[in-house]
Amino acid sequence: WCRSPTAKGSTRENLESTSKGRPLHRAQEEHRRCGTTAANTHMTRLRILCFHSFRLSGDNMRKQLFDLANLGASLADLATLDFVDGGHRLGDDALPERLQALFPPPYFEWWNAREGAGGTAIYDHLEASLAKVERHIAEHGPYDGYLGFSQGGCVAHTLSLLSMRDPSFASRVPAPRFAILLSCRLSRHTEHSELVAGAAAAPLPLPSLVLYGGKDTDVPPAMTRELMATLDPAGVREIYLPLGGHRVPNLGEEEVAVLRRFLKSVQ
């Protein structure tokens, strides 16, 4: 990532992620040092449940957020992050060998999609994943919000949709108060078609921060904007990185400020 022009013509600094750590802005260092000072002790830290991407794990997502990017450090004094693995475990060779050293096993997925009728899909293993999340929330919750990247972002949005629009599901899993969604798209699962269409017609009143990149070829920007259209625009905050790809991003000072303002607004 490099310094890149925003849609408004200003610049934002986006730093390259590496496995050797990442630079922190002075403001982020201050946030880290002062996270437990008297000025912050009166504020209860938010509890956020995090959902990893396709064929990774909760531990690997923690690494993405805190070791390979600065997003985790940018919110560490405002929120406590909890991580859950997908409902379907894969073999230890699920990732290409070149990635296994960076992201070691075990590996999980939330579902595996196969094509359905009319542009929809059938999500194998989805029910097992939803049941696992339901158990996790019952045992370790409640949570204030969700955070998800890629397939995990779709999980976070789908869980919110089900909790807010499906009375049966809502009776078991409470709706979150907010969501942070990174580089994700809408569910294409056949059984979600009516719920998704309903949310497009009557958007969800879910305060959301959506982060996505203009160079993402796995989940192109148009797909993320389609998801954003199912959220009440009054509650949506957006971080668009024109040169961003499909990764958990490093944030510049302006983006860190947007993230922190959003979290403070939902505390």
Coordinates of C-alpha atoms in Angstrom, one line a residue:
W1 CA 0.0 0.0 0.0
C2 CA 1.2 3.5 -0.7
R3 CA 0.1 7.1 -0.4
S4 CA -2.9 7.3 -2.6
P5 CA -5.4 10.0 -3.6
T6 CA -8.8 9.8 -2.0
A7 CA -12.1 10.4 -3.9
K8 CA -11.9 14.0 -2.7
G9 CA -8.4 14.5 -4.0
S10 CA -6.6 14.6 -0.6
T11 CA -4.0 12.0 0.4
R12 CA -4.1 9.2 2.9
E13 CA -1.1 7.1 4.0
N14 CA -1.5 3.4 3.6
L15 CA 1.5 1.4 4.8
E16 CA 2.6 -1.9 3.5
S17 CA 1.7 -4.9 5.7
T18 CA 4.5 -7.3 6.5
S19 CA 5.0 -10.3 8.7
K20 CA 7.8 -8.3 10.4
G21 CA 5.4 -5.9 12.0
R22 CA 4.0 -2.5 11.0
P23 CA 4.8 1.1 11.7
L24 CA 2.4 2.9 14.0
H25 CA 1.5 6.6 13.8
R26 CA 2.3 8.8 16.8
A27 CA -1.4 9.0 17.6
Q28 CA -1.7 5.2 17.6
E29 CA 1.3 4.9 19.9
E30 CA -0.4 7.4 22.2
H31 CA -3.6 5.3 22.1
R32 CA -1.7 2.2 23.0
R33 CA 0.2 3.9 25.9
C34 CA -2.9 5.7 27.3
G35 CA -5.5 3.0 26.9
T36 CA -5.8 2.5 30.7
T37 CA -5.3 6.1 31.9
A38 CA -7.9 7.9 34.1
A39 CA -9.3 9.6 31.0
N40 CA -10.4 6.3 29.6
T41 CA -11.3 4.3 32.7
H42 CA -14.8 5.7 32.8
M43 CA -15.5 4.2 29.4
T44 CA -16.5 0.5 29.2
R45 CA -14.6 -1.2 26.4
L46 CA -16.9 -2.6 23.7
R47 CA -17.0 -6.4 23.2
I48 CA -16.7 -7.4 19.6
L49 CA -17.0 -10.8 18.1
C50 CA -14.7 -11.3 15.1
F51 CA -15.2 -13.6 12.1
H52 CA -12.3 -14.7 10.0
S53 CA -12.1 -15.1 6.2
F54 CA -12.4 -18.2 4.0
R55 CA -10.1 -21.0 5.1
L56 CA -8.3 -19.3 7.9
S57 CA -9.0 -19.2 11.7
G58 CA -9.7 -16.9 14.6
D59 CA -6.0 -17.0 15.5
N60 CA -5.0 -16.1 12.0
M61 CA -7.4 -13.2 12.0
R62 CA -5.9 -12.0 15.2
K63 CA -2.6 -12.0 13.4
Q64 CA -4.0 -10.1 10.4
L65 CA -5.5 -7.4 12.7
F66 CA -2.6 -7.0 15.1
D67 CA 0.6 -8.2 13.4
L68 CA 0.1 -7.6 9.7
A69 CA -1.9 -4.4 10.0
N70 CA -2.5 -1.6 12.5
L71 CA -6.3 -2.0 12.7
G72 CA -6.2 -4.0 15.9
A73 CA -3.9 -1.6 17.7
S74 CA -6.0 1.3 16.5
L75 CA -9.0 0.1 18.5
A76 CA -7.4 -1.8 21.3
D77 CA -8.2 0.7 24.0
L78 CA -11.8 1.0 22.9
A79 CA -12.8 -2.6 22.4
T80 CA -12.0 -6.2 23.4
L81 CA -11.9 -8.6 20.5
D82 CA -13.1 -12.2 20.7
F83 CA -12.5 -14.7 17.9
V84 CA -14.5 -17.7 16.8
D85 CA -13.6 -20.4 14.2
G86 CA -15.9 -21.3 11.3
G87 CA -18.1 -24.4 11.7
H88 CA -16.3 -26.6 9.1
R89 CA -12.7 -27.7 9.8
L90 CA -10.5 -28.4 6.8
G91 CA -7.3 -30.4 6.3
D92 CA -4.0 -28.9 7.2
D93 CA -3.2 -28.6 3.5
A94 CA -6.2 -26.3 2.7
L95 CA -3.9 -23.3 2.0
P96 CA -1.2 -23.2 -0.6
E97 CA 2.2 -24.2 0.9
R98 CA 3.6 -20.7 0.4
L99 CA 1.0 -19.3 2.8
Q100 CA 1.1 -22.0 5.5
A101 CA 4.1 -20.5 7.2
L102 CA 2.4 -17.1 7.5
F103 CA -1.0 -18.6 8.4
P104 CA -0.5 -21.9 10.1
P105 CA -3.3 -24.5 10.5
P106 CA -5.9 -25.4 11.7
Y107 CA -8.1 -24.0 8.9
F108 CA -11.9 -23.4 8.9
E109 CA -14.6 -22.1 6.6
W110 CA -18.0 -20.8 7.3
W111 CA -19.4 -22.4 4.2
N112 CA -18.5 -23.7 0.8
A113 CA -20.7 -22.3 -2.0
R114 CA -22.0 -24.2 -5.0
E115 CA -24.1 -22.6 -7.6
G116 CA -27.9 -22.6 -7.3
A117 CA -30.7 -21.3 -9.4
G118 CA -31.1 -17.8 -10.7
G119 CA -27.7 -16.5 -9.6
T120 CA -28.0 -17.8 -6.0
A121 CA -25.9 -20.3 -4.3
I122 CA -26.2 -23.2 -1.8
Y123 CA -23.9 -22.8 1.2
D124 CA -22.7 -26.2 2.4
H125 CA -21.9 -26.2 6.1
L126 CA -23.7 -23.0 6.8
E127 CA -26.1 -24.5 9.4
A128 CA -23.2 -26.0 11.3
S129 CA -21.4 -22.6 11.4
L130 CA -24.6 -20.7 12.5
A131 CA -25.1 -23.3 15.3
K132 CA -21.5 -22.9 16.4
V133 CA -21.8 -19.1 16.6
E134 CA -25.1 -19.4 18.5
R135 CA -23.4 -21.7 21.1
H136 CA -20.4 -19.3 21.3
I137 CA -22.6 -16.3 21.9
A138 CA -24.6 -18.2 24.5
E139 CA -21.5 -19.2 26.4
H140 CA -19.3 -16.2 26.0
G141 CA -21.6 -13.3 25.1
P142 CA -23.2 -10.9 25.1
Y143 CA -21.3 -8.9 22.4
D144 CA -21.9 -5.3 21.5
G145 CA -20.9 -5.7 17.8
Y146 CA -19.4 -7.8 15.1
L147 CA -16.3 -7.5 13.0
G148 CA -15.7 -9.6 9.9
F149 CA -13.3 -9.7 6.9
S150 CA -14.2 -11.2 3.5
Q151 CA -16.3 -14.3 4.1
G152 CA -16.3 -13.4 7.8
G153 CA -17.8 -10.0 6.9
C154 CA -20.6 -11.8 5.0
V155 CA -21.1 -13.9 8.2
A156 CA -21.3 -10.7 10.3
H157 CA -23.8 -9.1 7.9
T158 CA -25.9 -12.3 7.6
L159 CA -26.1 -12.8 11.3
S160 CA -27.2 -9.2 11.7
L161 CA -29.8 -9.7 9.0
L162 CA -31.2 -12.9 10.6
S163 CA -31.3 -11.4 14.1
M164 CA -33.1 -8.3 12.9
R165 CA -35.5 -9.8 10.4
D166 CA -36.0 -13.5 11.3
P167 CA -38.0 -13.8 14.5
S168 CA -37.1 -17.4 15.1
F169 CA -33.4 -16.7 14.8
A170 CA -33.7 -13.5 16.8
S171 CA -35.2 -15.4 19.7
R172 CA -31.9 -17.3 20.0
V173 CA -29.2 -14.8 18.9
P174 CA -29.6 -11.1 19.8
A175 CA -28.9 -8.5 17.2
P176 CA -25.6 -6.6 17.5
R177 CA -25.6 -2.9 18.1
F178 CA -23.1 -2.2 15.3
A179 CA -20.9 -3.9 12.7
I180 CA -17.4 -3.4 11.2
L181 CA -17.4 -5.0 7.7
L182 CA -14.2 -5.4 5.7
S183 CA -14.1 -6.3 2.0
C184 CA -17.3 -8.4 2.0
R185 CA -20.4 -9.0 0.0
L186 CA -24.0 -10.1 0.5
S187 CA -25.0 -13.7 1.1
R188 CA -26.0 -15.5 -2.1
H189 CA -27.5 -18.5 -0.2
T190 CA -30.8 -19.5 -1.7
E191 CA -32.6 -19.4 1.6
H192 CA -31.5 -15.8 2.3
S193 CA -32.8 -14.4 -1.0
E194 CA -36.0 -13.0 0.4
L195 CA -34.3 -11.5 3.5
V196 CA -31.7 -9.8 1.4
A197 CA -34.3 -8.4 -1.0
G198 CA -36.2 -7.1 2.0
A199 CA -33.2 -5.4 3.4
A200 CA -32.5 -3.8 0.1
A201 CA -36.1 -2.4 0.2
A202 CA -36.0 -1.5 3.9
P203 CA -32.4 -1.2 5.0
L204 CA -31.3 -2.5 8.4
P205 CA -31.0 0.2 11.2
L206 CA -27.5 -1.1 12.0
P207 CA -24.7 1.4 12.6
S208 CA -21.9 0.1 10.4
L209 CA -18.4 1.0 9.4
V210 CA -17.5 -0.5 6.0
L211 CA -13.9 -0.7 4.8
Y212 CA -13.0 -1.7 1.2
G213 CA -10.5 -1.3 -1.5
G214 CA -10.7 -0.1 -5.1
K215 CA -8.3 -2.7 -6.4
D216 CA -10.0 -5.7 -4.7
T217 CA -10.5 -8.4 -7.3
D218 CA -11.8 -11.0 -4.9
V219 CA -14.7 -8.9 -3.7
P220 CA -14.9 -6.0 -6.2
P221 CA -16.1 -2.6 -4.8
A222 CA -19.5 -2.9 -6.5
M223 CA -20.3 -6.0 -4.4
T224 CA -19.4 -4.2 -1.2
R225 CA -21.5 -1.2 -2.2
E226 CA -24.4 -3.6 -2.9
L227 CA -24.1 -4.8 0.7
M228 CA -24.0 -1.2 1.9
A229 CA -27.3 -0.6 0.2
T230 CA -29.0 -3.0 2.7
L231 CA -27.9 -0.7 5.6
D232 CA -29.6 2.5 6.7
P233 CA -27.3 5.1 5.2
A234 CA -27.9 7.3 8.2
G235 CA -25.8 4.9 10.2
V236 CA -23.1 3.9 7.7
R237 CA -19.6 5.2 7.8
E238 CA -17.3 4.3 4.9
I239 CA -13.5 4.0 4.5
Y240 CA -12.7 3.5 0.8
L241 CA -9.1 2.9 -0.1
P242 CA -8.7 3.5 -3.8
L243 CA -5.6 1.4 -4.1
G244 CA -6.6 -1.2 -1.6
G245 CA -6.7 -4.9 -2.4
H246 CA -8.3 -7.9 -0.6
R247 CA -6.6 -7.7 2.7
V248 CA -7.1 -6.3 6.2
P249 CA -5.8 -2.8 5.6
N250 CA -3.2 -0.6 7.3
L251 CA -5.0 2.6 8.1
G252 CA -3.6 6.1 7.8
E253 CA -4.2 8.7 10.4
E254 CA -7.5 9.9 8.8
E255 CA -8.8 6.4 8.6
V256 CA -7.8 5.7 12.2
A257 CA -9.7 8.8 13.3
V258 CA -12.8 7.6 11.4
L259 CA -12.6 4.2 13.1
R260 CA -12.2 5.6 16.5
R261 CA -15.0 8.1 16.1
F262 CA -17.3 5.4 15.0
L263 CA -16.5 3.2 18.0
K264 CA -17.0 6.1 20.4
S265 CA -20.3 6.9 18.8
V266 CA -21.6 3.4 19.7
Q267 CA -20.2 3.1 23.2

